[in-house]
CSV table of C-alpha atoms and ligand atoms in Angstrom, one decimal:
chain,number,residue,atom,x,y,z
O,29,MET,CA,0.0,0.1,0.0
O,30,THR,CA,1.2,3.4,-0.9
O,31,ASP,CA,0.8,6.8,0.4
O,32,ASN,CA,1.9,10.4,-0.8
O,33,LEU,CA,5.3,9.9,0.8
O,34,GLN,CA,6.1,7.1,-1.6
O,35,LEU,CA,4.8,9.3,-4.8
O,36,THR,CA,7.2,12.2,-3.2
O,37,ALA,CA,9.9,9.7,-2.8
O,38,LEU,CA,9.4,8.5,-6.4
O,39,VAL,CA,9.7,12.0,-7.9
O,40,GLU,CA,12.8,12.5,-5.7
O,41,ALA,CA,14.4,9.1,-7.3
O,42,CYS,CA,13.5,10.1,-10.9
O,43,HIS,CA,15.6,13.8,-10.3
O,44,TRP,CA,18.1,11.4,-8.9
O,45,ILE,CA,18.2,9.3,-12.0
O,46,GLY,CA,18.3,12.3,-14.5
O,47,ALA,CA,21.1,14.0,-12.8
O,48,LYS,CA,23.0,10.6,-12.7
O,49,GLY,CA,22.6,10.7,-16.9
O,50,TRP,CA,20.5,7.4,-16.0
O,51,ALA,CA,17.5,8.4,-18.5
O,52,PRO,CA,18.5,10.4,-21.2
O,53,ALA,CA,16.2,11.7,-24.3
O,54,THR,CA,13.2,10.9,-22.1
O,55,GLY,CA,14.2,7.2,-21.7
O,56,GLY,CA,13.5,5.3,-18.3
O,57,ASN,CA,10.1,5.1,-16.7
O,58,MET,CA,9.0,4.5,-13.2
O,59,SER,CA,6.2,3.7,-10.8
O,60,ILE,CA,4.8,2.5,-7.4
O,61,ARG,CA,2.2,0.5,-6.6
O,62,GLN,CA,-0.9,1.9,-5.0
O,63,ASP,CA,-2.8,-1.2,-3.5
O,64,ASP,CA,-3.4,-4.7,-4.9
O,65,THR,CA,-5.4,-3.1,-8.2
O,66,TRP,CA,-3.7,-0.1,-8.9
O,67,CYS,CA,-0.1,1.2,-9.5
O,68,TRP,CA,1.0,5.1,-10.7
O,69,LEU,CA,3.5,5.3,-13.9
O,70,SER,CA,5.4,7.9,-15.4
O,71,GLU,CA,3.3,9.4,-18.2
O,72,SER,CA,4.8,8.2,-21.8
O,73,GLY,CA,7.1,10.5,-23.4
O,74,LYS,CA,8.6,13.1,-20.4
O,75,ASP,CA,11.8,13.8,-19.6
O,76,LYS,CA,12.0,11.6,-16.4
O,77,GLY,CA,14.4,14.1,-14.8
O,78,SER,CA,12.2,16.8,-14.2
O,79,LEU,CA,8.7,14.7,-13.4
O,80,THR,CA,6.2,16.4,-10.9
O,81,THR,CA,3.8,14.3,-9.0
O,82,ALA,CA,1.7,14.9,-11.5
O,83,ASP,CA,3.0,13.2,-14.3
O,84,PHE,CA,2.3,9.7,-12.6
O,85,LEU,CA,-1.0,7.9,-14.4
O,86,GLN,CA,-3.0,5.7,-12.3
O,87,VAL,CA,-2.7,2.5,-14.2
O,88,GLU,CA,-4.4,-0.9,-13.4
O,89,ILE,CA,-2.2,-3.9,-12.6
O,90,ALA,CA,-4.6,-6.4,-14.2
O,91,THR,CA,-5.5,-4.6,-17.6
O,92,ASN,CA,-2.8,-1.8,-17.9
O,93,ARG,CA,-5.9,0.3,-18.5
O,94,ALA,CA,-5.3,4.1,-17.5
O,95,PRO,CA,-8.5,5.7,-16.8
O,96,SER,CA,-7.2,8.9,-17.4
O,97,GLY,CA,-6.9,8.5,-20.9
O,98,ARG,CA,-3.5,9.9,-20.7
O,99,LYS,CA,-0.3,7.4,-22.4
O,100,PRO,CA,1.3,5.6,-19.4
O,101,SER,CA,4.8,4.7,-20.3
O,102,ALA,CA,5.1,2.5,-23.3
O,103,GLU,CA,6.7,-0.6,-21.0
O,104,THR,CA,3.8,-0.2,-18.5
O,105,GLY,CA,3.6,-4.2,-19.2
O,106,LEU,CA,6.9,-4.6,-17.4
O,107,HIS,CA,6.0,-2.5,-14.1
O,108,THR,CA,2.8,-4.4,-14.0
O,109,LEU,CA,4.2,-7.8,-14.6
O,110,VAL,CA,6.6,-6.9,-12.2
O,111,TYR,CA,3.7,-6.0,-9.6
O,112,ARG,CA,1.3,-9.3,-10.3
O,113,LEU,CA,4.7,-11.5,-10.0
O,114,PHE,CA,6.1,-10.3,-6.8
O,115,PRO,CA,3.7,-9.1,-3.8
O,116,ASP,CA,6.5,-7.6,-2.1
O,117,ALA,CA,7.6,-5.1,-5.2
O,118,ASN,CA,6.1,-1.7,-4.3
O,119,ALA,CA,8.4,0.4,-6.6
O,120,VAL,CA,10.0,-0.1,-10.2
O,121,LEU,CA,12.8,2.1,-11.7
O,122,HIS,CA,13.7,1.6,-15.4
O,123,VAL,CA,16.8,2.9,-16.6
O,124,HIS,CA,18.8,3.2,-19.8
O,125,THR,CA,22.5,3.5,-18.3
O,126,VAL,CA,25.7,3.1,-21.0
O,127,ASN,CA,26.8,0.3,-18.8
O,128,ALA,CA,23.6,-1.7,-18.6
O,129,THR,CA,22.8,-1.1,-22.2
O,130,VAL,CA,26.7,-1.7,-23.7
O,131,LEU,CA,27.0,-4.8,-21.1
O,132,SER,CA,23.7,-6.2,-21.4
O,133,ARG,CA,25.2,-6.8,-25.6
O,134,LEU,CA,28.4,-8.3,-24.3
O,135,VAL,CA,27.0,-11.2,-22.2
O,136,THR,CA,25.1,-13.8,-25.2
O,137,GLY,CA,23.7,-16.2,-22.7
O,138,PRO,CA,20.0,-15.6,-20.7
O,139,GLU,CA,22.2,-14.3,-17.8
O,140,LEU,CA,24.9,-12.6,-16.4
O,141,HIS,CA,26.5,-13.5,-13.7
O,142,ILE,CA,28.2,-11.5,-10.8
O,143,SER,CA,30.6,-12.6,-8.0
O,144,GLY,CA,33.6,-11.6,-6.1
O,145,PHE,CA,32.4,-7.9,-5.5
O,146,GLU,CA,31.3,-6.4,-2.0
O,147,MET,CA,29.0,-4.4,-3.4
O,148,GLN,CA,26.4,-7.7,-4.3
O,149,LYS,CA,25.7,-6.8,-0.4
O,150,SER,CA,23.7,-3.6,-1.6
O,151,LEU,CA,21.1,-6.3,-3.1
O,152,SER,CA,18.3,-7.9,-0.5
O,153,GLY,CA,19.3,-10.8,0.9
O,154,GLN,CA,22.8,-10.9,-0.4
O,155,THR,CA,25.4,-11.4,2.7
O,156,THR,CA,28.7,-12.2,0.9
O,157,HIS,CA,30.9,-11.6,-2.3
O,158,LEU,CA,31.7,-15.5,-2.5
O,159,ASP,CA,28.3,-15.9,-4.2
O,160,THR,CA,27.1,-15.8,-7.5
O,161,VAL,CA,24.3,-13.1,-8.6
O,162,PRO,CA,22.6,-14.3,-11.7
O,163,VAL,CA,20.8,-11.1,-13.3
O,164,ALA,CA,18.5,-12.1,-15.9
O,165,LEU,CA,18.7,-11.0,-19.3
O,166,PHE,CA,16.4,-10.8,-22.4
O,167,ASP,CA,16.2,-9.8,-25.7
O,168,ASN,CA,15.0,-6.6,-26.4
O,169,ASP,CA,11.3,-6.4,-27.7
O,170,GLN,CA,9.0,-3.9,-29.1
O,171,ASP,CA,6.3,-6.0,-28.7
O,172,ILE,CA,5.9,-5.4,-24.4
O,173,ASP,CA,3.4,-8.2,-24.3
O,174,ALA,CA,5.3,-11.1,-25.8
O,175,LEU,CA,8.7,-9.5,-23.7
O,176,ALA,CA,6.5,-9.9,-20.7
O,177,SER,CA,5.6,-13.4,-21.2
O,178,ARG,CA,9.0,-14.3,-21.8
O,179,ILE,CA,10.0,-12.7,-18.6
O,180,ALA,CA,7.2,-14.5,-16.5
O,181,HIS,CA,8.3,-17.9,-18.4
O,182,TYR,CA,11.7,-17.2,-17.0
O,183,ALA,CA,10.3,-16.5,-13.5
O,184,ARG,CA,8.4,-19.5,-13.5
O,185,GLU,CA,11.4,-21.5,-13.5
O,186,ARG,CA,14.0,-19.4,-11.8
O,187,PRO,CA,14.4,-17.0,-9.4
O,188,LEU,CA,14.1,-13.5,-10.4
O,189,ASN,CA,15.1,-11.3,-7.8
O,190,TYR,CA,16.0,-7.4,-8.2
O,191,GLY,CA,15.5,-6.5,-11.6
O,192,PHE,CA,16.7,-7.8,-15.4
O,193,LEU,CA,18.3,-6.7,-18.1
O,194,LEU,CA,17.2,-6.0,-21.6
O,195,ARG,CA,19.8,-6.5,-24.6
O,196,GLY,CA,20.8,-3.1,-25.8
O,197,HIS,CA,18.3,-1.6,-23.9
O,198,GLY,CA,18.4,-1.0,-20.1
O,199,LEU,CA,17.6,-2.2,-16.6
O,200,THR,CA,14.5,-2.6,-15.0
O,201,CYS,CA,14.6,-3.3,-11.0
O,202,TRP,CA,12.4,-3.2,-8.0
O,203,GLY,CA,12.4,-3.3,-4.4
O,204,ARG,CA,9.9,-3.4,-1.1
O,205,ASP,CA,9.7,0.7,-1.2
O,206,VAL,CA,11.3,3.3,-3.4
O,207,ALA,CA,14.1,3.6,-1.1
O,208,GLU,CA,15.0,0.1,-1.7
O,209,ALA,CA,14.6,0.0,-5.2
O,210,ARG,CA,17.0,3.1,-5.5
O,211,ARG,CA,19.5,0.8,-3.7
O,212,HIS,CA,19.2,-1.9,-6.0
O,213,LEU,CA,19.4,0.4,-8.5
O,214,GLU,CA,23.0,2.1,-7.4
O,215,GLY,CA,24.1,-1.2,-6.5
O,216,LEU,CA,23.5,-3.2,-9.5
O,217,GLU,CA,25.0,-0.3,-11.7
O,218,PHE,CA,28.1,-0.4,-9.5
O,219,LEU,CA,28.2,-3.9,-10.2
O,220,PHE,CA,27.6,-3.1,-13.9
O,221,GLU,CA,30.2,-0.5,-13.9
O,222,CYS,CA,33.1,-3.0,-12.2
O,223,GLU,CA,32.4,-5.4,-14.6
O,224,MET,CA,32.6,-3.3,-17.7
O,225,ARG,CA,36.0,-2.4,-16.5
O,226,LEU,CA,37.1,-5.9,-15.9
O,227,ARG,CA,36.3,-6.7,-19.4
O,228,GLN,CA,37.9,-3.4,-20.9
O,229,LEU,CA,41.3,-4.2,-19.3
O,230,GLU,CA,40.9,-8.0,-19.5
O,231,ARG,CA,40.8,-7.8,-23.3
O,232,VAL,CA,44.0,-5.9,-23.3
K,328,MRU,C1,13.7,7.6,-25.5
K,328,MRU,S1,13.2,6.3,-26.4
K,328,MRU,C2,13.0,5.0,-25.3
K,328,MRU,C3,11.6,4.4,-25.1
K,328,MRU,O1,11.0,3.4,-26.2
K,328,MRU,C4,11.3,3.5,-23.9
K,328,MRU,O2,12.2,2.2,-24.1
K,328,MRU,C5,11.3,4.2,-22.2
K,328,MRU,O3,12.5,3.6,-21.8
K,328,MRU,C6,10.7,5.2,-21.8
K,328,MRU,O4,9.6,5.3,-22.8
K,328,MRU,P1,8.2,5.5,-22.2
K,328,MRU,O5,7.2,5.7,-23.0
K,328,MRU,O6,8.4,7.6,-21.7
K,328,MRU,O7,7.8,5.6,-20.7
K,329,ZN,ZN1,13.3,1.8,-21.8
């Protein structure tokens, strides 16, 4: 269940994402869950770094329907999928960082495996750098329903925690509240940056 404070926190998160350069040229989208039935999603096509609370539209989680008649994010179906799959997820952040975009093209398989980094502990439930954290990776698709089906299929077979990468596109991640979603975003982005630098150095 969300409240005005969470919407305010989400708007602050959008400004932070914008300042980081993680949502260039209107890329990215953000949402919070209102309750079991509704969420609040960013309006399509806006600069996500300068959103206000008025730029969020109520969307029905089961149907992707926005009663206001305004157009919610083109990737609404991925946010509502996360809310349907994970009852504990209450905030979803989708960004187009350079690291997520490039790294997701370097990895050819269905998962990026991260290990050996202390910052893995920024992800809920992770307690040691010795574990391997799988980050699911899906081929990008302009058909969001088809993409959502592939992600739902993966989630039936394998644990899908924190977030997923879309190849050549970006990262979608979530948390129990806006603060946790922000921590997952910042932690994953740090890990992607480390992974990118390691791969660059190893090629020399
Ligand atoms: C800048 S084009 C990127 C979009 O196609 C999409 O990937 C995106 O993240 C933003 O879409 P939006 O409809 O504004 O939520
Ligand atoms: Zn996107």
